[in-house]
PDB file of C-alpha atoms in Angstrom:
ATOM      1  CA  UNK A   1     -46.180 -34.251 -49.212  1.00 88.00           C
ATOM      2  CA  UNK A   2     -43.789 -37.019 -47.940  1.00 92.00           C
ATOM      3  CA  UNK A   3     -42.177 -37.114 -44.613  1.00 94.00           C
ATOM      4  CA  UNK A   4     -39.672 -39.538 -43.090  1.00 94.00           C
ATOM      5  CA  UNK A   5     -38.677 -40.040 -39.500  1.00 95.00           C
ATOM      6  CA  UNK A   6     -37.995 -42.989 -37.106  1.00 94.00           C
ATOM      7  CA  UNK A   7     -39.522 -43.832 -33.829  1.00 95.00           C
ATOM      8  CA  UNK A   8     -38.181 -44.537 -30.552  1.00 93.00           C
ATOM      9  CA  UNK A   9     -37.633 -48.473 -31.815  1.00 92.00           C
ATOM     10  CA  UNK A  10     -36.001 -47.136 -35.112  1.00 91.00           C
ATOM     11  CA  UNK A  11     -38.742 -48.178 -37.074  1.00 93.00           C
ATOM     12  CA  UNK A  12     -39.152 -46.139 -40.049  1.00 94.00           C
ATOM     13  CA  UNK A  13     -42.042 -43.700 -40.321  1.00 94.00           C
ATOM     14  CA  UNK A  14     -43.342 -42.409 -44.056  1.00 95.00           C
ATOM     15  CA  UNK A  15     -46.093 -40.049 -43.648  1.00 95.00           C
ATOM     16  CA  UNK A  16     -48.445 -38.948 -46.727  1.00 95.00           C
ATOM     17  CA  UNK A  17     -49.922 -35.824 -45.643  1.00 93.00           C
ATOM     18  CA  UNK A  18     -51.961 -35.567 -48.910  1.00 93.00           C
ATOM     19  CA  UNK A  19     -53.431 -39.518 -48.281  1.00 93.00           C
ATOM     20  CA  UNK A  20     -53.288 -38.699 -44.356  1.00 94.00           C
ATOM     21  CA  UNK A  21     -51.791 -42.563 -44.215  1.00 94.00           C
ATOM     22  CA  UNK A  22     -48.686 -43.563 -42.573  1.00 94.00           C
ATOM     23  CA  UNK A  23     -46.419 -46.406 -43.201  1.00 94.00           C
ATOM     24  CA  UNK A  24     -44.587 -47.699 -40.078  1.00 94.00           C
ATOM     25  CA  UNK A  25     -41.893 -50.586 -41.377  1.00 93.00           C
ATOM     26  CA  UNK A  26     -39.834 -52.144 -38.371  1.00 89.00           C
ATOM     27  CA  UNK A  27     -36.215 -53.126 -38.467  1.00 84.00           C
ATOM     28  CA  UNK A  28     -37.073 -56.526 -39.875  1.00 85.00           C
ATOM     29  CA  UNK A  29     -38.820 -54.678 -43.072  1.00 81.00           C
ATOM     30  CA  UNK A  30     -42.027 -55.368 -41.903  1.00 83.00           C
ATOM     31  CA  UNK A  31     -44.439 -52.614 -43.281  1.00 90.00           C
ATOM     32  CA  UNK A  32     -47.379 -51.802 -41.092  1.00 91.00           C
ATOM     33  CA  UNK A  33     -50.233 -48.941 -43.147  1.00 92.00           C
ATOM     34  CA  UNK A  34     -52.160 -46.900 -41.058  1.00 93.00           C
ATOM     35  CA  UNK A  35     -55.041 -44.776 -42.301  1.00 93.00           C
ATOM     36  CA  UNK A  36     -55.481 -41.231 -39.817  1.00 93.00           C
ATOM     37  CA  UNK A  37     -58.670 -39.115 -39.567  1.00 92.00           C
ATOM     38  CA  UNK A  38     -58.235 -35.723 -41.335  1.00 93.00           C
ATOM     39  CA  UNK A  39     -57.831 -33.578 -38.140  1.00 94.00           C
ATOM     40  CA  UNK A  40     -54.944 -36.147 -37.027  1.00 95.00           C
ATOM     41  CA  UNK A  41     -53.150 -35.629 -40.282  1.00 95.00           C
ATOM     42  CA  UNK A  42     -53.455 -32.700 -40.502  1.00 95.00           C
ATOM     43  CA  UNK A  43     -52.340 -31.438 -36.983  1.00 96.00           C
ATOM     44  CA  UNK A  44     -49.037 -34.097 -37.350  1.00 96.00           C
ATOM     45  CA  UNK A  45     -48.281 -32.362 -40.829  1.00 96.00           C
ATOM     46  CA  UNK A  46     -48.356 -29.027 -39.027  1.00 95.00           C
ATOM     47  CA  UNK A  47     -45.882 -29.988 -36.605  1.00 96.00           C
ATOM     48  CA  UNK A  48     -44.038 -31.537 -39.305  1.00 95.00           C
ATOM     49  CA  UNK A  49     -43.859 -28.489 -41.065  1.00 94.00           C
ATOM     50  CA  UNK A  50     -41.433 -26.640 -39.006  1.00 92.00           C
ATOM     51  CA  UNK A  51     -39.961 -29.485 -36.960  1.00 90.00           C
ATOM     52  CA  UNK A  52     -38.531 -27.892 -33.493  1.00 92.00           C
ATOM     53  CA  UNK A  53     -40.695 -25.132 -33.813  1.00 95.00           C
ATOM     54  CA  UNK A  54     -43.455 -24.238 -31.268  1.00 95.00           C
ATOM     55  CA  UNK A  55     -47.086 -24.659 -32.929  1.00 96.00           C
ATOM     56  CA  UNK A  56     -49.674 -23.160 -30.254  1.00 95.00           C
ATOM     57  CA  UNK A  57     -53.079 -24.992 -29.199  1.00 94.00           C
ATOM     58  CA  UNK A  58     -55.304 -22.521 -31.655  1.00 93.00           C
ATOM     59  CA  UNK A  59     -52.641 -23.128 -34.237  1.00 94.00           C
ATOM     60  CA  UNK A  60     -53.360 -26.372 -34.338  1.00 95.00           C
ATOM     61  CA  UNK A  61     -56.854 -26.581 -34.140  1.00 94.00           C
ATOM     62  CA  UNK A  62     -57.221 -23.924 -36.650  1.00 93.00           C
ATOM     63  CA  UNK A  63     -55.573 -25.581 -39.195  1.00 95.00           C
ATOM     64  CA  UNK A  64     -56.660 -29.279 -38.488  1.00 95.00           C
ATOM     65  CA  UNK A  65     -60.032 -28.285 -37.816  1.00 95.00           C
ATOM     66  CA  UNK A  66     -59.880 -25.479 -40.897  1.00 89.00           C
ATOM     67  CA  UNK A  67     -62.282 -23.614 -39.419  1.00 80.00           C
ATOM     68  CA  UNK A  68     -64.719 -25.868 -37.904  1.00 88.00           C
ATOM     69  CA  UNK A  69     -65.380 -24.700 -34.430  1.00 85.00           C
ATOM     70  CA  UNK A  70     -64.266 -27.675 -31.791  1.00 87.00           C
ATOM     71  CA  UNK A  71     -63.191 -27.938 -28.547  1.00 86.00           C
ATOM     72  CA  UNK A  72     -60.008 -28.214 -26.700  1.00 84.00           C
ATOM     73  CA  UNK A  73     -60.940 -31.718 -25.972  1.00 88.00           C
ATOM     74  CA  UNK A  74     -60.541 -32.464 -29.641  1.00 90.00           C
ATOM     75  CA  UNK A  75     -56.984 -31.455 -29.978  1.00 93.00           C
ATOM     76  CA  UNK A  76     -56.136 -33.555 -26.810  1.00 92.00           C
ATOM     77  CA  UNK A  77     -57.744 -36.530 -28.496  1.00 91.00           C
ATOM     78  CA  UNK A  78     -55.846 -36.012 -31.315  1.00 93.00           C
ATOM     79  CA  UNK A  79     -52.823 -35.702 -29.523  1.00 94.00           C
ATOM     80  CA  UNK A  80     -53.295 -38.741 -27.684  1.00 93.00           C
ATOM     81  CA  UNK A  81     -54.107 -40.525 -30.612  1.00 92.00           C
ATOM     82  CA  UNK A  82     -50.560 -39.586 -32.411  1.00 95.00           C
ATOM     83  CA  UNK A  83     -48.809 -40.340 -29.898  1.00 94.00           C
ATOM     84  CA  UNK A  84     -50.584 -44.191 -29.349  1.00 92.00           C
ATOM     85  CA  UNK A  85     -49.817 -44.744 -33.426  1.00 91.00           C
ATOM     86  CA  UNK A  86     -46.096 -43.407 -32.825  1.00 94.00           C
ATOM     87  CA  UNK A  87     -45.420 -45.657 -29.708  1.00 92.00           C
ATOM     88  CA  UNK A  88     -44.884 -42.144 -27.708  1.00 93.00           C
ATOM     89  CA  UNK A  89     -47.479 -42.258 -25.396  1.00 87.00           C
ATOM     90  CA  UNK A  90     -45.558 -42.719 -22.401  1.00 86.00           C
ATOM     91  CA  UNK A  91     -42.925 -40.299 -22.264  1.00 89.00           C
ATOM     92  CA  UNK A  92     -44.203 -37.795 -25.263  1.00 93.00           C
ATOM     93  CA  UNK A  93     -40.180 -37.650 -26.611  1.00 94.00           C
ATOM     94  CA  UNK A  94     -41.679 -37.288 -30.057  1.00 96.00           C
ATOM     95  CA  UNK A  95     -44.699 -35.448 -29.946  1.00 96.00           C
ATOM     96  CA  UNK A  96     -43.601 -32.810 -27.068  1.00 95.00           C
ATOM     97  CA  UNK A  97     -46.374 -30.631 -24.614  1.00 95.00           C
ATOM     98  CA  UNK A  98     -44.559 -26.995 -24.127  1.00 93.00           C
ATOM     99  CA  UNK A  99     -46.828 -26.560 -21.241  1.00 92.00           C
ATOM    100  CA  UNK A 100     -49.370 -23.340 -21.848  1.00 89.00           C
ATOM    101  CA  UNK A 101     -47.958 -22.685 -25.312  1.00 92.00           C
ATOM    102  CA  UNK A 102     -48.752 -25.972 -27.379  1.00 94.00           C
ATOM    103  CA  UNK A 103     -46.438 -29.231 -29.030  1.00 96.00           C
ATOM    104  CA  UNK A 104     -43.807 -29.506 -31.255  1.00 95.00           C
ATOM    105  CA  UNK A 105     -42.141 -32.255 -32.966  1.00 96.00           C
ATOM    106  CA  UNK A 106     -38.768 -33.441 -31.910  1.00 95.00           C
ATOM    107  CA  UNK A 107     -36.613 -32.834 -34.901  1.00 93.00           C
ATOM    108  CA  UNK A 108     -34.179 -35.282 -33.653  1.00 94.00           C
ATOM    109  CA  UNK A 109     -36.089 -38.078 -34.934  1.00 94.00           C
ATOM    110  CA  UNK A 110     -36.594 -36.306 -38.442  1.00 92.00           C
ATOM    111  CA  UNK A 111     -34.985 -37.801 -41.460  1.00 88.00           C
ATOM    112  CA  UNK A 112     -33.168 -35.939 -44.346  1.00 79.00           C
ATOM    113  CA  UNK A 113     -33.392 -37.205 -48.105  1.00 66.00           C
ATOM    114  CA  UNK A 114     -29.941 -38.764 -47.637  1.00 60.00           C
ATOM    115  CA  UNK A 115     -30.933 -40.394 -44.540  1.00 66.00           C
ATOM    116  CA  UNK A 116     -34.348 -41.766 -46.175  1.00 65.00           C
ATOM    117  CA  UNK A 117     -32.136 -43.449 -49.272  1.00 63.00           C
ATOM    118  CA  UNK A 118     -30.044 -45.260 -47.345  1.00 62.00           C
ATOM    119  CA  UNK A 119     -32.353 -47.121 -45.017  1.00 60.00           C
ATOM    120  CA  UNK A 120     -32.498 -50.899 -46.370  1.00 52.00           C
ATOM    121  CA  UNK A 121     -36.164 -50.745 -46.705  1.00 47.00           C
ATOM    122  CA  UNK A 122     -36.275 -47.671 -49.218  1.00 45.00           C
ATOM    123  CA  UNK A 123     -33.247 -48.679 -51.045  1.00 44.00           C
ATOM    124  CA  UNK A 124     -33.892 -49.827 -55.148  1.00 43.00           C
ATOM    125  CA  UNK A 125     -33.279 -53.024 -56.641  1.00 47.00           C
ATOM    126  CA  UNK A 126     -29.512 -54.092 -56.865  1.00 45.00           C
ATOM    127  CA  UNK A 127     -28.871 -53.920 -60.748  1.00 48.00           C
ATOM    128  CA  UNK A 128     -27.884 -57.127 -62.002  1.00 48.00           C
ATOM    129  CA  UNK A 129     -24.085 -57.407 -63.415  1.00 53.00           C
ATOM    130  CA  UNK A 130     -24.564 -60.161 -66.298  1.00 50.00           C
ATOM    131  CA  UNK A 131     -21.773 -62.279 -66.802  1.00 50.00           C
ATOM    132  CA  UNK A 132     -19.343 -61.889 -69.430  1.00 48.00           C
ATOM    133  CA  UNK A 133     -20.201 -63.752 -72.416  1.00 46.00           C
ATOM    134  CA  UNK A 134     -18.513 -64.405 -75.816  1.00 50.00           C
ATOM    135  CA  UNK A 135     -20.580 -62.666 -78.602  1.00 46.00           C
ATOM    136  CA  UNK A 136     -20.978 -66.185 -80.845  1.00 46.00           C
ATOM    137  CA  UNK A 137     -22.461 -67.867 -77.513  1.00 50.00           C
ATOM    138  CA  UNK A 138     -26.347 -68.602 -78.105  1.00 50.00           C
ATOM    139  CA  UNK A 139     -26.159 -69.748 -74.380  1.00 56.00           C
ATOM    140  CA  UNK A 140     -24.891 -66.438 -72.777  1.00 57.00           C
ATOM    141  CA  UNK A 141     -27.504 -64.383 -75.125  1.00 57.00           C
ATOM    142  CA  UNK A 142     -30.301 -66.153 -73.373  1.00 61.00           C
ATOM    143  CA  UNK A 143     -29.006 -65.515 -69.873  1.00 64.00           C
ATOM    144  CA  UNK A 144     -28.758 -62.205 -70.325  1.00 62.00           C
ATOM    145  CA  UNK A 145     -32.616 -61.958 -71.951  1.00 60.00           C
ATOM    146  CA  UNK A 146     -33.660 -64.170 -68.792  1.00 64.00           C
ATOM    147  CA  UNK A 147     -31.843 -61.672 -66.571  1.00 64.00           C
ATOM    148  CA  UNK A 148     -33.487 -58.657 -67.924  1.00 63.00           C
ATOM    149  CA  UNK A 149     -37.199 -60.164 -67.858  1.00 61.00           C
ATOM    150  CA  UNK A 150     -36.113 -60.712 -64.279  1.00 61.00           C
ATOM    151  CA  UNK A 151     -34.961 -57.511 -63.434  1.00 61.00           C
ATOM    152  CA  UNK A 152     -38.361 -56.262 -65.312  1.00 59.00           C
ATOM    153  CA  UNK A 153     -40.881 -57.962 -63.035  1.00 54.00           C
ATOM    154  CA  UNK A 154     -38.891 -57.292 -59.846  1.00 53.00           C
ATOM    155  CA  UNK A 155     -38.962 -53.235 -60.827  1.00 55.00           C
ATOM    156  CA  UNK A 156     -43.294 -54.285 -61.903  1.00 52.00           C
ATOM    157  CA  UNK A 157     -43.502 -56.199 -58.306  1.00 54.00           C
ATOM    158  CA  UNK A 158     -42.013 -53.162 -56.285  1.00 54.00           C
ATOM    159  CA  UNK A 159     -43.941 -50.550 -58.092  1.00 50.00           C
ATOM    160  CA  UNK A 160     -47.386 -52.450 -57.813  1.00 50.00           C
ATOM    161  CA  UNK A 161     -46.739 -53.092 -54.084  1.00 51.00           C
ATOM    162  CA  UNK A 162     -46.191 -49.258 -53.284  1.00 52.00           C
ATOM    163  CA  UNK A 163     -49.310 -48.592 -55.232  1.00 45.00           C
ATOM    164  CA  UNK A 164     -51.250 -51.423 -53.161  1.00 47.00           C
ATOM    165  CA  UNK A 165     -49.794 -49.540 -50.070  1.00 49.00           C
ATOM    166  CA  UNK A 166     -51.289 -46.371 -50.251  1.00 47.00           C
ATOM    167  CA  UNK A 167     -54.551 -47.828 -51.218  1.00 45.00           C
ATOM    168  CA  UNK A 168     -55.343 -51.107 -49.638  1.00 47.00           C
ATOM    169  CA  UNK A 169     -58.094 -50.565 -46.992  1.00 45.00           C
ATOM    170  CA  UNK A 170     -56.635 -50.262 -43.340  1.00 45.00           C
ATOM    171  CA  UNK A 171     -57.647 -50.655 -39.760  1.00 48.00           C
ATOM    172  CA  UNK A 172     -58.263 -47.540 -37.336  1.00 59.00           C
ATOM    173  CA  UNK A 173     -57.974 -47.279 -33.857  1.00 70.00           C
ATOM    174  CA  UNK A 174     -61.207 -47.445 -32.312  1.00 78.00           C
ATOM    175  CA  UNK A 175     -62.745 -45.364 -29.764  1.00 83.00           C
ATOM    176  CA  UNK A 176     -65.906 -45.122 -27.408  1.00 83.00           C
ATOM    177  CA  UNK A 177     -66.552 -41.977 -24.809  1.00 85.00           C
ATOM    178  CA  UNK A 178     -68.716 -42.411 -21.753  1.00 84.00           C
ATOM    179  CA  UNK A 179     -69.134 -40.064 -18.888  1.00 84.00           C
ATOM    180  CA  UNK A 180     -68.875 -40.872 -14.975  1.00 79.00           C
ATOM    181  CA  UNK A 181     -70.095 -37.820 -13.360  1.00 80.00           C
ATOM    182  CA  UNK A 182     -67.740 -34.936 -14.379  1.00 79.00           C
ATOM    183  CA  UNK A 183     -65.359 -37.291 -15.143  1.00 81.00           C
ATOM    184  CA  UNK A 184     -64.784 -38.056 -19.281  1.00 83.00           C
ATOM    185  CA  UNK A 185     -63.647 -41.382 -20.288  1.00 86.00           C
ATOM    186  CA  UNK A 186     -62.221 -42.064 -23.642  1.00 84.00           C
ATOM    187  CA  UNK A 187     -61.497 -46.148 -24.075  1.00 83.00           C
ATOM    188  CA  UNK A 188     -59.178 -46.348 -27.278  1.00 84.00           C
ATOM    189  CA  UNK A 189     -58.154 -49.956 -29.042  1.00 80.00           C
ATOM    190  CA  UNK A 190     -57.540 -51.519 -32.034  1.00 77.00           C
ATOM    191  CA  UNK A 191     -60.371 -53.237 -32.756  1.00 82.00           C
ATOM    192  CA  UNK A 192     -64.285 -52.731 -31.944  1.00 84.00           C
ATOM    193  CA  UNK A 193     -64.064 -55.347 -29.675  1.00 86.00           C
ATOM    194  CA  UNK A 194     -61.043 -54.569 -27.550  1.00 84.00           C
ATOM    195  CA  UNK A 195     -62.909 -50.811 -26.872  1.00 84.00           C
ATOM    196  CA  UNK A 196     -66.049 -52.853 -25.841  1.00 87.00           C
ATOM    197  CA  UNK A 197     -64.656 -55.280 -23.509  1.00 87.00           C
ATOM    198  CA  UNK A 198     -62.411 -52.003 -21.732  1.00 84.00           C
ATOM    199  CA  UNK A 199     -65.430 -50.371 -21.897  1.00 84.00           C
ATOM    200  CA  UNK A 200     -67.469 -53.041 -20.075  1.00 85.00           C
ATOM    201  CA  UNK A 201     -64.567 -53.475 -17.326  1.00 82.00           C
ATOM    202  CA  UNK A 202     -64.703 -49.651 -16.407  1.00 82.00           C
ATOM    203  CA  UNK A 203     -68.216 -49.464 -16.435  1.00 83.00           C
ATOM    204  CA  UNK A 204     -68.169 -51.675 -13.498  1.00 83.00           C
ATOM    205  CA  UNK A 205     -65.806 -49.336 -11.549  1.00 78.00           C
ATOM    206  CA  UNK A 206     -68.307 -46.907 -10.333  1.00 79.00           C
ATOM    207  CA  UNK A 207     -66.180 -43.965 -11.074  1.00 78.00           C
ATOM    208  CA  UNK A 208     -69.385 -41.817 -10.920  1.00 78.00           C
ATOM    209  CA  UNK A 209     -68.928 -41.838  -7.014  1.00 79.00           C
ATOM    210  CA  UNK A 210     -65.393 -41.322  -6.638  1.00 77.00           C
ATOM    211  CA  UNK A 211     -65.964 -37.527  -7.773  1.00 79.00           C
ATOM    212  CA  UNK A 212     -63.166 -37.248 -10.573  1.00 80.00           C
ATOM    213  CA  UNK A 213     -63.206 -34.138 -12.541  1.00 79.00           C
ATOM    214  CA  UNK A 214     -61.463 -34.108 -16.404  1.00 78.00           C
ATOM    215  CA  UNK A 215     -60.681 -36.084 -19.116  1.00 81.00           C
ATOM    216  CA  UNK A 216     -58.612 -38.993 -19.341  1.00 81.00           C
ATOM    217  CA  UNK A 217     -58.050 -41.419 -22.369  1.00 84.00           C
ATOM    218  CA  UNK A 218     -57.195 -45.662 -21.448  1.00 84.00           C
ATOM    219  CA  UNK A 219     -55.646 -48.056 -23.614  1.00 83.00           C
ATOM    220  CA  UNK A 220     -54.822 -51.197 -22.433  1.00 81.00           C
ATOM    221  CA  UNK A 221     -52.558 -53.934 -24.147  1.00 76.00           C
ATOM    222  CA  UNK A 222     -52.796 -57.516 -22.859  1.00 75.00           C
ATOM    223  CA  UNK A 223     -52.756 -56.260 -18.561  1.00 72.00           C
ATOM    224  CA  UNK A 224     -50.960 -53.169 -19.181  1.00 77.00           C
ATOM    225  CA  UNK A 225     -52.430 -50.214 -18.813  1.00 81.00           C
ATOM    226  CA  UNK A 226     -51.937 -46.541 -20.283  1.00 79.00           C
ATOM    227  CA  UNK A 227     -53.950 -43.786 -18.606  1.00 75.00           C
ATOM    228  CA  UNK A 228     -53.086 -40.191 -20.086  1.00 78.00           C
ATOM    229  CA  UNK A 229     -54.977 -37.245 -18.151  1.00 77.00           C
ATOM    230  CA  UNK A 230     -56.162 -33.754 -18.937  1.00 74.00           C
ATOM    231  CA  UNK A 231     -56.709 -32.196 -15.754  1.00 65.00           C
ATOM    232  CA  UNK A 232     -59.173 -29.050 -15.294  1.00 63.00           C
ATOM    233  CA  UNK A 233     -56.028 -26.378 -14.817  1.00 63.00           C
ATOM    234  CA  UNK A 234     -55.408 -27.335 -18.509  1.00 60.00           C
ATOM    235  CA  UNK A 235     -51.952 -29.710 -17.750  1.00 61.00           C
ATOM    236  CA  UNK A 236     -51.531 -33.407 -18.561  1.00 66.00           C
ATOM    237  CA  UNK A 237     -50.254 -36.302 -16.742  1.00 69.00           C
ATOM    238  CA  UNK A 238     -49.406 -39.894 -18.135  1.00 72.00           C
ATOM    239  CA  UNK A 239     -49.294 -43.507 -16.424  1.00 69.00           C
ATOM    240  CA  UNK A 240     -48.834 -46.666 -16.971  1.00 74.00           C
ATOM    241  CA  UNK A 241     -49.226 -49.738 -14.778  1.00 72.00           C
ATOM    242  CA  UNK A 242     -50.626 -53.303 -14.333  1.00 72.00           C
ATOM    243  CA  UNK A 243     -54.166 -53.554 -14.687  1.00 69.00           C
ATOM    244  CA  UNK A 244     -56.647 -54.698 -11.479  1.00 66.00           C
ATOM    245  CA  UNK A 245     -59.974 -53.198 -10.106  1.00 60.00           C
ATOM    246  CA  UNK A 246     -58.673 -51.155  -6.843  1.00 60.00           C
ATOM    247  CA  UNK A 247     -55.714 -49.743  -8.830  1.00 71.00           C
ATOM    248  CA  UNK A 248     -57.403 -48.385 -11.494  1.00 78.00           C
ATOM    249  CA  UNK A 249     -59.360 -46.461  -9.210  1.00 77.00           C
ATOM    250  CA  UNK A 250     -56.101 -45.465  -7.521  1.00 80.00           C
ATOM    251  CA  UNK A 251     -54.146 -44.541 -10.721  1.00 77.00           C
ATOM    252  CA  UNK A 252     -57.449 -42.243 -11.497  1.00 79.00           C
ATOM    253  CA  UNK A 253     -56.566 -39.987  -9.050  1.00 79.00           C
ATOM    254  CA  UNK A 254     -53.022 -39.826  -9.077  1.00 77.00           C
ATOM    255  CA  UNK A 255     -53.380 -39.173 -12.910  1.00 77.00           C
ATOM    256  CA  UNK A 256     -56.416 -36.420 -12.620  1.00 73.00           C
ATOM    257  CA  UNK A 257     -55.109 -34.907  -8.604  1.00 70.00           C
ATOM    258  CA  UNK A 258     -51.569 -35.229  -9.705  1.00 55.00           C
ATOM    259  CA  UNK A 259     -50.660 -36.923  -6.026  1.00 48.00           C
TER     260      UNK A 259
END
């Protein structure tokens, strides 16, 4: 099934629950494709189902999971990741935590049908209005064949390019888990390489002695920062902030200790 909504930049969302792939096309009709894992896709289409509504924690993971027995750390990631592919991972406006009941999507940013048809990106081909022509004129017959072969490959071009979209080969996000202690780290990029070097950079830390306990996923674009935090009592927290050594540290525990 299709879904439509914008983000918090008015780009326009289209979400293929049955390909699990989203299409993200900015204001300048850029189209960006992103391919989600199964349990991501899944647990956005439930929230999409009922948009406003309340779906709880073991809602979710029931039917993302479909029967698979996980943990609550799994949902969490998948939250996280949602809400890092949606640009709402600062101030969760889109995705919402109703604390100790679960998420629901803001239906604010939902689009109806009418909505969808008249954004300039989804709208069809303007029809071409030949010019009138005097029925003995061999000139104005040829226009108008040369205007329909046009209008015929535009109509072939859009259709092939919508059929390259849902099945050209995309990028992920990419993550990598390490432990420090009974603290769980979760370093999330775009590429294999960005997750490495993040990686590498906290590993040098030594957040094993500063005795954090939870989860907490990092993403970090060019020196920014983006901590979000699952705490032990079962809450979340989100930061952001410049990147340097002695912050980080900082930022750690204000993010797991809530100070």
């Amino acid at each position: 099934m299709l879904y439509h909504f914008r983000l918090k930049n008015s780009a326009l969302v289209e979400f293929n629950s049955e390909h699990c792939k989203i299409i993200i096309t900015d204001t300048q009709g850029s189209p960006e494709e992103i391919t989600l894992a199964r349990a991501d896709s899944r647990a956005l289409e439930l929230l999409l189902m009922d948009p406003g509504a309340i779906c709880s924690r073991e809602d979710i993971l029931a039917y993302a999971w479909e029967g698979r027995v996980v943990s609550a750390g799994s949902l969490n990631q998948s939250i996280f990741m949602l809400r890092n592919l949606l640009g709402d991972s600062k101030d969760h406006e889109i995705l919402i935590t109703v604390p100790r009941r679960g998420y629901r999507f803001n239906s604010d940013y939902l689009l109806s049908a009418p909505e969808v048809a008249q954004t300039p990106q989804e709208q069809a081909p303007a029809s071409v209005q030949p010019p009138v022509v005097q029925a003995a004129s061999k000139q104005g017959i040829g226009t108008l064949v040369r205007l329909g072969y046009l209008l015929a490959v535009v109509c072939s071009l859009l259709s092939l390019w919508r059929l390259y979209s849902w099945y050209a080969p995309t990028n992920d996000l990419h993550i990598a888990t390490i432990r420090q202690g009974e603290l769980s780290i979760s370093a999330v990029g775009k590429s294999e390489h960005d997750v490495k070097t993040l990686k590498s950079d906290l590993l040098t830390l030594g957040l094993s002695e500063q005795n954090l306990n939870g989860q907490v996923f990092i993403s970090r674009t060019g020196t920014r920062i983006n901590l979000s935090c699952i705490r032990q009592t079962g809450g979340a927290y989100n930061v952001e902030f410049q990147f340097d050594d002695e912050r980080i540290i900082g930022m750690l525990k204000k993010c797991m200790g809530g100070e």
